Short mmCIF file of C-alpha atoms and ligand atoms in Angstrom, two decimals:
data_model
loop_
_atom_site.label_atom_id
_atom_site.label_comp_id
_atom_site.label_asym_id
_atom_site.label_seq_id
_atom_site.Cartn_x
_atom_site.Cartn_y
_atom_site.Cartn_z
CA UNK A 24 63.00 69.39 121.70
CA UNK A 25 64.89 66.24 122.93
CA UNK A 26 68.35 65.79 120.69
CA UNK A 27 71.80 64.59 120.65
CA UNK A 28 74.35 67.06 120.52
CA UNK A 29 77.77 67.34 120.54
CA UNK A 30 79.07 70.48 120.90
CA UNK A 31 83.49 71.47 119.32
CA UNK A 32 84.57 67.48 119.72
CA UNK A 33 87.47 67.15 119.12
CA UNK A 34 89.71 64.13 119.33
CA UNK A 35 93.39 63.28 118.95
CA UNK A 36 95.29 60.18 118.52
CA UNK A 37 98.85 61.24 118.97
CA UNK A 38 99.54 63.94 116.96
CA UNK A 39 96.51 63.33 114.73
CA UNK A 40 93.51 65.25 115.07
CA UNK A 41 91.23 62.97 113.75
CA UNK A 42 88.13 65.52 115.10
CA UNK A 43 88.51 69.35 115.56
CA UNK A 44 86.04 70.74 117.02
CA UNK A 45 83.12 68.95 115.43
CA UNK A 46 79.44 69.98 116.15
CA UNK A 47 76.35 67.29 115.48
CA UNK A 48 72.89 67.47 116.36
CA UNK A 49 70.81 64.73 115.69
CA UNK A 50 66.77 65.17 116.42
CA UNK A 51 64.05 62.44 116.88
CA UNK A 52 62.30 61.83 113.45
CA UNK A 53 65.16 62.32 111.28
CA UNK A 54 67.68 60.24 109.53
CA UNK A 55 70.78 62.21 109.68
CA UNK A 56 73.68 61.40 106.47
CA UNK A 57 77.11 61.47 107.91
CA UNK A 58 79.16 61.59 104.62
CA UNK A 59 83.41 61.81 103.85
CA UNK A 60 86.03 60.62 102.15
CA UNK A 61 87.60 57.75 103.94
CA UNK A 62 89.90 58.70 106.92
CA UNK A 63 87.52 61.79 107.43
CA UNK A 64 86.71 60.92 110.81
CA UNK A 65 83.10 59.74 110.63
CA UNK A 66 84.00 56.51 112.37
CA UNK A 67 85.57 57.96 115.26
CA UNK A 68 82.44 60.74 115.41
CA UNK A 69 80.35 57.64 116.35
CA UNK A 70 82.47 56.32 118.37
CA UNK A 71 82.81 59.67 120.35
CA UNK A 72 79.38 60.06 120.48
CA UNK A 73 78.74 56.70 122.26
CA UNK A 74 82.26 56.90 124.15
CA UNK A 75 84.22 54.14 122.58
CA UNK A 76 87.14 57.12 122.15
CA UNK A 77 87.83 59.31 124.77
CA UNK A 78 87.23 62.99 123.56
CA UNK A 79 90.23 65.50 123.67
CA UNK A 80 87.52 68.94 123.63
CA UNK A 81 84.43 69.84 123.68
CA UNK A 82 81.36 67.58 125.26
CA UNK A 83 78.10 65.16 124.56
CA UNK A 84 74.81 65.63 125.19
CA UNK A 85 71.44 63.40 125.55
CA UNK A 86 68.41 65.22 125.70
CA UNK A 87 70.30 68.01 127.83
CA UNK A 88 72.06 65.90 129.67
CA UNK A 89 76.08 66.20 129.56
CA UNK A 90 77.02 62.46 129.68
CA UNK A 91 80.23 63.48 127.90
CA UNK A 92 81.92 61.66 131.28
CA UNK A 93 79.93 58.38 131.07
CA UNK A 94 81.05 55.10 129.60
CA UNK A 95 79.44 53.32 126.75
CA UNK A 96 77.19 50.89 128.51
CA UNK A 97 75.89 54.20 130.67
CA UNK A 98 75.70 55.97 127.47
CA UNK A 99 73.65 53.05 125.59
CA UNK A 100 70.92 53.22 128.76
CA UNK A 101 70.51 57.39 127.92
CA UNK A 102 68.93 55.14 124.29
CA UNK A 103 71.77 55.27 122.34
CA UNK A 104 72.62 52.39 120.49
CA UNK A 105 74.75 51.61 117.63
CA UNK A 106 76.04 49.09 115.43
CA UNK A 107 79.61 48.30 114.47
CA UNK A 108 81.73 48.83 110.50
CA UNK A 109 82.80 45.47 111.57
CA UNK A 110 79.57 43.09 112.84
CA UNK A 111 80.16 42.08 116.33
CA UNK A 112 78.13 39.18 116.86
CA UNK A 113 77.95 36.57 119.43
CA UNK A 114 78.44 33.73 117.29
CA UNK A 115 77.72 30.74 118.94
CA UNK A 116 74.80 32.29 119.82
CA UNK A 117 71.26 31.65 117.50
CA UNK A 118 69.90 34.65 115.88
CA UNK A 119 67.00 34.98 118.36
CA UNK A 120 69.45 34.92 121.46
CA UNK A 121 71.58 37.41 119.83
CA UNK A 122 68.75 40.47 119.79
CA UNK A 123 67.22 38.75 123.17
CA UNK A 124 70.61 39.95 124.73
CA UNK A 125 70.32 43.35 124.42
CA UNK A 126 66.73 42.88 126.33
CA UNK A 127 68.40 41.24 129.14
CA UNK A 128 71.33 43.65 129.01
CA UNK A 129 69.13 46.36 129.98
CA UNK A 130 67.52 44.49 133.18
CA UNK A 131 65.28 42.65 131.10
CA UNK A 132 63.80 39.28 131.97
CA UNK A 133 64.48 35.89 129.31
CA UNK A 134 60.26 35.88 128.72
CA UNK A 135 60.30 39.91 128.12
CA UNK A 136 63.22 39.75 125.77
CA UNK A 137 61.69 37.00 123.48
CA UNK A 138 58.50 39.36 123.89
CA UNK A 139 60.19 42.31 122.24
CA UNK A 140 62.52 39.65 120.04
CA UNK A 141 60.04 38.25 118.16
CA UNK A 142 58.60 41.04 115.91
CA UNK A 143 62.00 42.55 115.28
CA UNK A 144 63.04 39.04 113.57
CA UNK A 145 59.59 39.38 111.47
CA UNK A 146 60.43 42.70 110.44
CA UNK A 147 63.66 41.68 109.17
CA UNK A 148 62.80 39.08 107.60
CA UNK A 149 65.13 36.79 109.41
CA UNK A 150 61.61 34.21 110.55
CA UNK A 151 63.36 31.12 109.29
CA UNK A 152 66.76 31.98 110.29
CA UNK A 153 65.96 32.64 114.23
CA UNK A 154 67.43 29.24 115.91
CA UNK A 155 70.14 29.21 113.59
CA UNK A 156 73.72 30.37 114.97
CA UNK A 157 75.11 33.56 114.19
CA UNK A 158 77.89 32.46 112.70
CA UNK A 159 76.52 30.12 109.99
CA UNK A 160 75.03 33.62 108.86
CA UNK A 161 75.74 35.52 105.31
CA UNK A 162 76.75 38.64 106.05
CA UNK A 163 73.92 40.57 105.15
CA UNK A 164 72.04 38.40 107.65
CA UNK A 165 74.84 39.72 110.31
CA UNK A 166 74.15 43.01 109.92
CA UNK A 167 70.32 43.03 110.00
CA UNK A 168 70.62 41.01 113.29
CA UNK A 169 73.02 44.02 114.63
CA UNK A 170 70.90 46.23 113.45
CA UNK A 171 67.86 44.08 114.86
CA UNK A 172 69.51 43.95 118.11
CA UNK A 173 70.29 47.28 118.59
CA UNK A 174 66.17 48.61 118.05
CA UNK A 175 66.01 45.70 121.07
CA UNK A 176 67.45 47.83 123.50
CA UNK A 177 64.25 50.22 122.30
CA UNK A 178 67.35 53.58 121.45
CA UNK A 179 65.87 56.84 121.33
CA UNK A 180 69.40 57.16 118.90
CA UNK A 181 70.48 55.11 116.59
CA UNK A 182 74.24 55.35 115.05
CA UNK A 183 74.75 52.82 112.21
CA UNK A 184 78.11 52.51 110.70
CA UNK A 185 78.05 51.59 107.31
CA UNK A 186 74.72 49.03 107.49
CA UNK A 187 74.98 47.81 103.96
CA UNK A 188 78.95 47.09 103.50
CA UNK A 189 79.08 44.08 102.12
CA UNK A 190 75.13 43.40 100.96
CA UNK A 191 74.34 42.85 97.69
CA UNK A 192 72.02 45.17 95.89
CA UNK A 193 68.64 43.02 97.18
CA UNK A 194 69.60 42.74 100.95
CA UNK A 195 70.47 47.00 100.06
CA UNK A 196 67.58 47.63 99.20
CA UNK A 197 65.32 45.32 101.51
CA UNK A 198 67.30 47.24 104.64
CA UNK A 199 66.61 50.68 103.17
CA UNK A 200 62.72 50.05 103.24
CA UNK A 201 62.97 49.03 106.99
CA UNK A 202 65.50 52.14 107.50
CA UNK A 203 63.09 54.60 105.91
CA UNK A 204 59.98 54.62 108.04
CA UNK A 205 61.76 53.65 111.56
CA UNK A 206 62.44 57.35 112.61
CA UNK A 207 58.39 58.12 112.27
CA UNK A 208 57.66 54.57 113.44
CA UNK A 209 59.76 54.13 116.56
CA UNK A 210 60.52 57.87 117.71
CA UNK A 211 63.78 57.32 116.92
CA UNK A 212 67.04 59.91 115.39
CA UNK A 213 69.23 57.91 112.60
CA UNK A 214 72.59 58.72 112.38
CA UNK A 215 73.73 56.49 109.11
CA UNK A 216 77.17 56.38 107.80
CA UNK A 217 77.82 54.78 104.12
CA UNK A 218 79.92 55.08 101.00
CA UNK A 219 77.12 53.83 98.89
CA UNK A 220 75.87 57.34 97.81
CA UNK A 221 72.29 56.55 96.86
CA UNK A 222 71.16 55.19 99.32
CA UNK A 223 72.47 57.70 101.53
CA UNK A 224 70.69 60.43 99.30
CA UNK A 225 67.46 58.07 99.64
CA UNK A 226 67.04 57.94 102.83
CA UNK A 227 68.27 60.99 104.82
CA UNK A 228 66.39 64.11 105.72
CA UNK A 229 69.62 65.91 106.29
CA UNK A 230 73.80 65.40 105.63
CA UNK A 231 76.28 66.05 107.37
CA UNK A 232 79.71 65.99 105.91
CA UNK A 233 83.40 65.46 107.07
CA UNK A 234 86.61 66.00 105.59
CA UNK A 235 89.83 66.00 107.58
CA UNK A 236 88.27 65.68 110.57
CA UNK A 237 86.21 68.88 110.29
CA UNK A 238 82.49 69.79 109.08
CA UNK A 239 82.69 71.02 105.36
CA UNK A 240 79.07 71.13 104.65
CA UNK A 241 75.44 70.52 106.31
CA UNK A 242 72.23 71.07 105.08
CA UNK A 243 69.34 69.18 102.75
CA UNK A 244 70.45 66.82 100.46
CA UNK A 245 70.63 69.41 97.35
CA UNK A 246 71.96 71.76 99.12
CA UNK A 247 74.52 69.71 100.15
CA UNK A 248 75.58 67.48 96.96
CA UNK A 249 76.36 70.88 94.90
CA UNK A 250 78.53 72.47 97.58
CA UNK A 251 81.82 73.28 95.80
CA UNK A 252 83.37 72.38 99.05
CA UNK A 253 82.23 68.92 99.27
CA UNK A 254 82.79 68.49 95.29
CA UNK A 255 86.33 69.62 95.84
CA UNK A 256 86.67 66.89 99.36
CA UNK A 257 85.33 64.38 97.20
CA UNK A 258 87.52 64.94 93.86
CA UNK A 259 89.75 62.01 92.90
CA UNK A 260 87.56 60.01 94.92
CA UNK A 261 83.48 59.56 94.34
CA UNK A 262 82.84 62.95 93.33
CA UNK A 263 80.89 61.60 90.34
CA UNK A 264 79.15 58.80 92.42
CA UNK A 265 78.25 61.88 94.75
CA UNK A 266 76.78 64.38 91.64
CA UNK A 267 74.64 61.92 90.24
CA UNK A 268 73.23 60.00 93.28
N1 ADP B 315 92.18 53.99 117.19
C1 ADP B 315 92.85 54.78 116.35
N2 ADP B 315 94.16 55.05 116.56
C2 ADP B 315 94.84 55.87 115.71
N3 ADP B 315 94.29 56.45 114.63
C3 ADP B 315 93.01 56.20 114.37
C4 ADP B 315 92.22 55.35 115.20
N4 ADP B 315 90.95 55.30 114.69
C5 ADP B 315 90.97 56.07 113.60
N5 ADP B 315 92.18 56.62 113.39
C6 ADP B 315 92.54 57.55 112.33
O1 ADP B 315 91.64 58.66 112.42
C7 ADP B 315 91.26 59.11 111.13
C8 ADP B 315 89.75 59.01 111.00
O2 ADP B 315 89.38 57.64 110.95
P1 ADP B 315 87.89 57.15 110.85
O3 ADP B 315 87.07 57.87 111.86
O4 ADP B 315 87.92 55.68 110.95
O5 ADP B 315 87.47 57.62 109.38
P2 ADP B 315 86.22 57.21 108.47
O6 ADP B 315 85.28 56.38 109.29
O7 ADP B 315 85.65 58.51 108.02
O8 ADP B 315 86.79 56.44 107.31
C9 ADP B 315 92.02 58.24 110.14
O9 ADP B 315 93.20 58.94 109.79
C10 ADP B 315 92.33 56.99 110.92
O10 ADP B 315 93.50 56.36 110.44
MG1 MG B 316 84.58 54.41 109.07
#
């Protein structure tokens, strides 16, 4: 079965272990739930995975493959893709050009990346909104065309950091729908991080959950909310949020 693994990463900056020895595996089909309080390390998991932080242990692996040595642009050409907590647009760029990139990032031509382009900006519902420039954009726009732009580059993984920060309870719920059937549509494994607890619970076949840099729980989604150890990580914090998703 073809999966993304990483096997005891661990990763330090300074004296903080911000990962110890953290295993993931995330299969095709599935939308994986990476859940924690803030500062658990979910962030820098992602960023491990695709190799924006060096990793102090333990190693990465795509389909087999130990790419645990590669750098991200390497890494995104294994298929995995991601998009940012903090939307990294070009932004004098239109909306179009800005998912047509990651077409012609991968070798593609300007005709073949308007090919692939155009359905994505259908399916997000950003039609009228494709010559504009990304940075006239609302920011639930921004994150549908990262989002948009990452299924471009066609990932066989896809590791989205908090997708619906900052969207109102419409553009929520409009991205969830999309989320939901892309595993089974595209072939595709979902990593998805977020603090907004039902939609997490909505759309993940499985959670995974951090708390000081560590794996406290994983397992189904009921399985998983009713852990005493993940009650007790989330105490003080969303622990009610997290009960009654
Ligand atoms: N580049 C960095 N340099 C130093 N410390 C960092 C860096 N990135 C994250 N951290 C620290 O690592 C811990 C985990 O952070 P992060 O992965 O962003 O958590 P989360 O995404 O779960 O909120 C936090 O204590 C954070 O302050
Ligand atoms: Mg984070």
């Amino acid at each position: 079965m073809p999966c993304l693994r990483a096997e005891a990463i661990s990763v330090d900056f300074g004296s903080l272990k911000a990962l110890d020895a953290v295993d993931l595996v995330l299969n095709w089909g599935e939308i994986l739930g990476l859940i924690g309080p803030n500062g658990s390390g979910k962030t820098t998991l992602i960023n491990a995975i695709t190799g924006q932080v060096p990793l102090s242990a333990g190693r990465v692996l795509c389909d087999g493959e130990d790419i645990s040595a590669r750098p991200p642009h390497e890494r995104a050409l294994c298929g995995i893709l991601r998009s940012f907590q903090t939307v990294r647009l070009f932004r004098d760029l239109t909306v179009s050009e800005n998912i047509e990139v990651a077409v012609v990032a991968k070798g593609g031509s300007r005709r073949e990346a308007q090919r692939i382009a155009r359905p994505l900006i259908e399916e997000f519902g950003l039609g009228g909104k494709c010559d504009e420039l990304a940075r006239t954009l609302s920011y639930g726009d921004e994150r549908r065309v990262e989002i948009a732009r990452a299924l471009a580059a066609d990932p066989k993984y896809l590791l989205l950091d908090e997708p619906a920060a900052g969207m109102n309870e419409e553009e929520t719920d409009g991205l969830l729908s999309i989320l939901k059937t892309l595993p089974e549509r595209r072939g595709l494994g979902v990593i998805i991080i977020d603090h907004d607890m039902p939609l997490i619970m909505r759309l993940s076949s499985r959670l995974q959950v951090l708390a000081s840099g560590r794996t406290i729980a994983t397992g189904g989604v009921d399985e998983v909310r009713n852990a005493p150890a993940v009650i007790e990580a989330y105490l003080g914090s969303d622990a009610g949020e997290l009960r009654h998703a």
